[in-house]
């Protein structure tokens, strides 16, 4: 007899008199579910069936059964059996206790590939939790992949799932029909829910639990923002409906009666949308514990509002996938997360144990070690007692005449639970609460465990001029505050221009008039510690204003920029031009690719390859509207992946990517990447949906053809050497595949992480260390047979020739080119003035270069009176570094231009390219002289480029330490 049950049975939504049993089958047939008590009493389940979406394993769709067994006896062990057509699956469960005084639960999140499953089994056997709460991301790929749930969850801990009930909420990787079929819809039969089992609540013992689907904002709204498209009205309404229901639920009689209100969702406190939507509700409704996941590391935070403090604790669980156990507490020296002073601990954890009584809530976070043993990471203890922080050794010390006072104290927690330190300071009898300690840049919240002591210090500023009496406890300080500094400054930003404005910069800062009267002041802009420009401004009393400088640079390079008294920031102005070798396109469509960095290009056994060894080595197919593929496309890369990402490097190493980022939003058109574990991830984005999937393993150290194909109707398929690795269903004809046509197609490189609005890109980049043998891109989805034919005959054009848009030819790489400047007159030329008829004498050329021995630069300086006839010229072979060339032998003339010939070397020893940084020509006219510069992008762009000469990328290998990516740091 063929086995019909694929997954299960597994238990859902437990109660004291009821439970739900679920299982999945290949075919539909009559099933019976019975639960038998020790005394022989038998109960029948109410069975219903629902057919799932088709998938690769089950093209017609499998069947998901649920049986609700009612009228059970509380706190009773039952043996249950699922039987149908001779097949039997049996296990046992215990009903929940009725109104218990204490409860014992287990939590986990982001189990993904769940390499910890064996250690997890031991932990469950030891703890014997009544309920398990899963915070989302069971799939490592997407909720559109059936096999992700079978392989990563059901088959890894089947005995636990058959005996211990689990509540589930969506993670971003769970978006799709199979999460809904396995968990949301079955839960939706019986839970208290507004949306069919995605968001719901339940009560058990002294606690009220509200589990929230945070994907509508943490995934879909985030995708819309990162994708620079408006959020659709339906999703906006859905967000509003969920948030309204959550607040109603938390203020319901059941929630108010509960001693503890506990929230759980996938996205954490540090998620900007979660912070905006959930935090205010949680604190208004006096939730004591808010659980999240998503980041794959442990984060503990308390409310930044001192009136709430540690009465509401926010925990981000670590990933349950791999063994990890680390803990770092804030020490006051530096914030653990730069944008979140209220984060008091970070680390790594795998699961949590939640014990709740009427008086106490204890949450223990554990991590597994490599040998499978467990390690306690952190313990959070909460009680209903009021916080009791005692301050001793209080010191108040005047720092200056501007009202700045240093406060020092020894804080001790004499209470029964973790508490946040806050100081009540009275300034002329007006109370001010201080809860941020340390220097201003790294000020942070401090929490203490019961009995813990810690010295704290902060700075308070008495603002109003005149006498002040400051009191903290019994400690007093009298001081006189003088008229404050006229202006104070904050939030300086510096942004270089792009395109035609690449030689410009915008620098801005917020300025505040601290005086009670109007003032007229000058604000300086400093460049390399020298005043470059000032603004004279009028401020009304206590006016706050944003000031902006627009500055144009004469030369490219790195500059230190500051405004007024602020610390400088570095800005990079595009300057030099260089050879960027061009890989020709055999498709006939003219999509010549750029070869960046210093990769080795060599022929081995008759096949050409490009070795991408360094971070700057990658291939770029420039953005083109001609590469749009609204119905589908195919990307192919032949690669020998030399190694996986190291722990210190970014993962998601890109075989082929087009978009603003390799993930974390609907920010790409296509994605073919290698995870740091060796797994392959694929994906497209449509509308505001990141439609990604998981499938297959990279052949590290061996050559392979990697192919991703997608068609709206047929769906997405991934292949390695012609063998199918994964499949996802198609999307509706109305869906719009995000093209990101203004972005290049990269091989071996991509940005990674959330797009940061200030800089229009993510903070980090990622790189593929490997050798590339061939690259193709088709504007149609190919079939498995078509892909196999190309795989077996890689040098042939193959099928779908008309859809082939890119086919790179590593045997034909253009590595020479020229740049010709415009004809330039040393001063403004106006022929109506006779003085302009004077001829100019050009005396010296200064040229700055970066020139490897294998590369060459030749310059020809030409002069003319009419910009048509060359009156005289001088040829120069440039050398590496700074070149000074005498031009006095040239005839006097009205105009000058420079023609530069570039030549690079691309071969088995590497890629060696010449770079021309700047030209400076000194010209004189009688007593007058001037300098003529070509040193910025607009300078060069006034001239003419031929061949492989172009501009190097500005910031692709830079990260931005002033910004925080909540996923990657």
Short mmCIF file of C-alpha atoms in Angstrom, two decimals, residues 140-334:
data_model
loop_
_atom_site.label_atom_id
_atom_site.label_comp_id
_atom_site.label_asym_id
_atom_site.label_seq_id
_atom_site.Cartn_x
_atom_site.Cartn_y
_atom_site.Cartn_z
CA UNK A 140 14.48 29.11 4.19
CA UNK A 141 13.10 30.02 0.78
CA UNK A 142 9.51 31.16 0.60
CA UNK A 143 5.98 30.15 1.50
CA UNK A 144 5.49 29.30 -2.16
CA UNK A 145 7.73 26.22 -1.77
CA UNK A 146 6.01 23.14 -0.39
CA UNK A 147 9.25 21.25 0.17
CA UNK A 148 10.61 23.90 2.54
CA UNK A 149 8.03 22.96 5.18
CA UNK A 150 8.33 19.24 4.61
CA UNK A 151 12.13 19.14 4.68
CA UNK A 152 12.86 21.85 7.25
CA UNK A 153 10.06 21.34 9.77
CA UNK A 154 7.66 18.40 9.55
CA UNK A 155 10.23 15.70 8.80
CA UNK A 156 12.83 17.06 11.23
CA UNK A 157 10.77 17.06 14.44
CA UNK A 158 7.73 14.98 13.48
CA UNK A 159 7.41 13.28 16.90
CA UNK A 160 7.41 16.59 18.74
CA UNK A 161 4.79 18.06 16.42
CA UNK A 162 2.59 14.98 16.85
CA UNK A 163 2.64 15.34 20.66
CA UNK A 164 3.15 19.04 21.45
CA UNK A 165 0.80 21.72 20.09
CA UNK A 166 2.32 24.74 18.33
CA UNK A 167 1.01 28.22 17.55
CA UNK A 168 2.46 29.79 14.41
CA UNK A 169 2.78 33.30 13.01
CA UNK A 170 4.01 34.47 9.62
CA UNK A 171 7.62 35.31 8.95
CA UNK A 172 8.68 37.17 5.83
CA UNK A 173 10.02 33.90 4.35
CA UNK A 174 6.63 32.29 4.99
CA UNK A 175 4.69 34.57 2.67
CA UNK A 176 2.89 32.22 0.30
CA UNK A 177 0.16 29.60 -0.03
CA UNK A 178 1.85 26.72 1.79
CA UNK A 179 2.30 28.52 5.11
CA UNK A 180 -1.34 29.48 4.82
CA UNK A 181 -2.38 25.89 4.05
CA UNK A 182 -0.31 24.29 6.84
CA UNK A 183 -0.87 26.77 9.64
CA UNK A 184 -2.98 29.89 9.11
CA UNK A 185 -6.10 28.19 7.72
CA UNK A 186 -6.12 25.29 10.25
CA UNK A 187 -5.60 27.72 13.14
CA UNK A 188 -8.28 29.92 11.67
CA UNK A 189 -10.93 27.25 12.29
CA UNK A 190 -10.87 27.75 16.05
CA UNK A 191 -8.71 30.68 17.23
CA UNK A 192 -9.99 34.16 18.07
CA UNK A 193 -8.96 35.91 14.85
CA UNK A 194 -9.94 38.79 12.56
CA UNK A 195 -8.26 37.41 9.45
CA UNK A 196 -8.53 33.65 9.25
CA UNK A 197 -5.70 32.65 11.57
CA UNK A 198 -2.85 35.02 10.71
CA UNK A 199 -3.38 37.36 13.66
CA UNK A 200 -5.09 35.89 16.72
CA UNK A 201 -5.11 35.71 20.51
CA UNK A 202 -5.64 33.15 23.23
CA UNK A 203 -5.69 33.00 27.01
CA UNK A 204 -3.91 30.47 29.14
CA UNK A 205 -3.47 30.63 32.88
CA UNK A 206 -2.50 34.11 34.05
CA UNK A 207 -1.48 35.30 30.57
CA UNK A 208 -3.17 36.74 27.52
CA UNK A 209 -1.25 36.09 24.28
CA UNK A 210 -1.70 38.20 21.15
CA UNK A 211 0.10 36.82 18.09
CA UNK A 212 0.36 39.30 15.21
CA UNK A 213 1.07 38.92 11.51
CA UNK A 214 3.57 41.77 11.01
CA UNK A 215 4.18 41.05 7.31
CA UNK A 216 1.70 43.67 6.04
CA UNK A 217 4.04 46.40 7.32
CA UNK A 218 7.32 44.61 8.07
CA UNK A 219 7.36 43.03 4.59
CA UNK A 220 4.87 44.63 2.20
CA UNK A 221 5.01 48.25 3.32
CA UNK A 222 8.80 47.95 3.70
CA UNK A 223 8.95 46.56 0.16
CA UNK A 224 6.90 49.46 -1.16
CA UNK A 225 9.11 52.05 0.53
CA UNK A 226 12.35 50.38 -0.56
CA UNK A 227 10.94 49.95 -4.06
CA UNK A 228 9.97 53.63 -4.26
CA UNK A 229 6.33 52.85 -5.03
CA UNK A 230 3.21 53.84 -3.08
CA UNK A 231 1.60 51.25 -0.82
CA UNK A 232 -1.60 49.95 -2.39
CA UNK A 233 -4.86 50.97 -0.65
CA UNK A 234 -5.85 47.37 0.09
CA UNK A 235 -2.66 46.71 2.08
CA UNK A 236 -3.04 50.04 3.88
CA UNK A 237 -6.59 49.09 4.91
CA UNK A 238 -5.37 45.67 6.00
CA UNK A 239 -2.68 47.26 8.20
CA UNK A 240 -5.21 49.61 9.76
CA UNK A 241 -7.62 46.71 10.39
CA UNK A 242 -4.96 44.59 12.10
CA UNK A 243 -3.74 47.42 14.31
CA UNK A 244 -7.31 48.32 15.28
CA UNK A 245 -8.06 44.69 16.15
CA UNK A 246 -4.85 44.31 18.18
CA UNK A 247 -5.67 47.32 20.33
CA UNK A 248 -9.25 46.14 20.80
CA UNK A 249 -7.96 42.70 21.75
CA UNK A 250 -5.47 44.08 24.29
CA UNK A 251 -8.18 46.19 25.91
CA UNK A 252 -10.77 43.40 25.91
CA UNK A 253 -12.12 42.07 29.24
CA UNK A 254 -10.06 38.87 28.83
CA UNK A 255 -6.83 40.83 28.33
CA UNK A 256 -7.60 43.18 31.21
CA UNK A 257 -8.29 40.26 33.54
CA UNK A 258 -4.99 38.63 32.64
CA UNK A 259 -2.02 39.29 34.91
CA UNK A 260 0.30 39.34 31.90
CA UNK A 261 -0.13 40.55 28.34
CA UNK A 262 2.37 39.00 25.92
CA UNK A 263 2.71 39.93 22.24
CA UNK A 264 4.51 37.94 19.59
CA UNK A 265 5.22 38.74 15.96
CA UNK A 266 8.01 38.07 13.49
CA UNK A 267 9.47 41.54 13.07
CA UNK A 268 11.39 42.96 16.05
CA UNK A 269 11.36 46.16 18.03
CA UNK A 270 14.17 47.59 15.88
CA UNK A 271 12.13 47.26 12.68
CA UNK A 272 11.13 50.83 11.79
CA UNK A 273 7.56 49.93 10.86
CA UNK A 274 7.05 47.69 13.88
CA UNK A 275 8.45 50.44 16.07
CA UNK A 276 6.00 52.89 14.53
CA UNK A 277 2.89 50.72 14.75
CA UNK A 278 3.23 48.14 17.53
CA UNK A 279 5.29 49.89 20.21
CA UNK A 280 2.72 52.64 20.92
CA UNK A 281 -0.08 50.06 21.18
CA UNK A 282 1.96 47.75 23.41
CA UNK A 283 2.83 50.55 25.81
CA UNK A 284 -0.65 52.10 25.82
CA UNK A 285 -2.17 48.71 26.59
CA UNK A 286 0.47 47.87 29.20
CA UNK A 287 1.87 44.76 27.54
CA UNK A 288 4.76 43.46 29.62
CA UNK A 289 6.60 41.32 27.05
CA UNK A 290 6.86 41.76 23.27
CA UNK A 291 8.61 39.01 21.31
CA UNK A 292 10.04 39.22 17.79
CA UNK A 293 12.59 37.53 15.57
CA UNK A 294 13.81 38.14 12.01
CA UNK A 295 17.30 39.50 12.82
CA UNK A 296 18.86 36.11 13.61
CA UNK A 297 20.44 37.55 16.74
CA UNK A 298 19.27 38.25 20.26
CA UNK A 299 18.27 41.80 21.21
CA UNK A 300 16.81 42.94 24.52
CA UNK A 301 15.34 46.43 24.81
CA UNK A 302 13.11 48.35 27.17
CA UNK A 303 10.87 51.31 26.55
CA UNK A 304 12.74 54.53 25.86
CA UNK A 305 9.89 56.32 27.68
CA UNK A 306 11.02 56.57 31.33
CA UNK A 307 7.39 56.41 32.47
CA UNK A 308 7.26 52.88 31.03
CA UNK A 309 10.87 51.73 31.27
CA UNK A 310 11.28 48.01 31.94
CA UNK A 311 7.57 47.57 32.55
CA UNK A 312 7.54 46.70 28.83
CA UNK A 313 10.41 44.53 27.64
CA UNK A 314 11.13 43.85 23.97
CA UNK A 315 12.96 40.68 22.98
CA UNK A 316 14.20 39.67 19.56
CA UNK A 317 14.91 35.94 19.57
CA UNK A 318 17.91 34.60 17.74
CA UNK A 319 17.62 32.11 14.90
CA UNK A 320 16.94 28.46 15.82
CA UNK A 321 18.78 27.28 12.69
CA UNK A 322 22.41 26.86 13.84
CA UNK A 323 24.15 26.50 17.22
CA UNK A 324 24.79 29.94 18.72
CA UNK A 325 25.12 31.20 22.29
CA UNK A 326 26.51 34.69 22.96
CA UNK A 327 25.64 37.59 25.24
CA UNK A 328 26.81 41.22 25.39
CA UNK A 329 25.40 43.72 27.86
CA UNK A 330 25.64 47.46 27.40
CA UNK A 331 28.43 48.87 29.52
CA UNK A 332 27.92 52.57 28.98
CA UNK A 333 30.90 52.95 26.67
CA UNK A 334 29.17 52.51 23.32
#
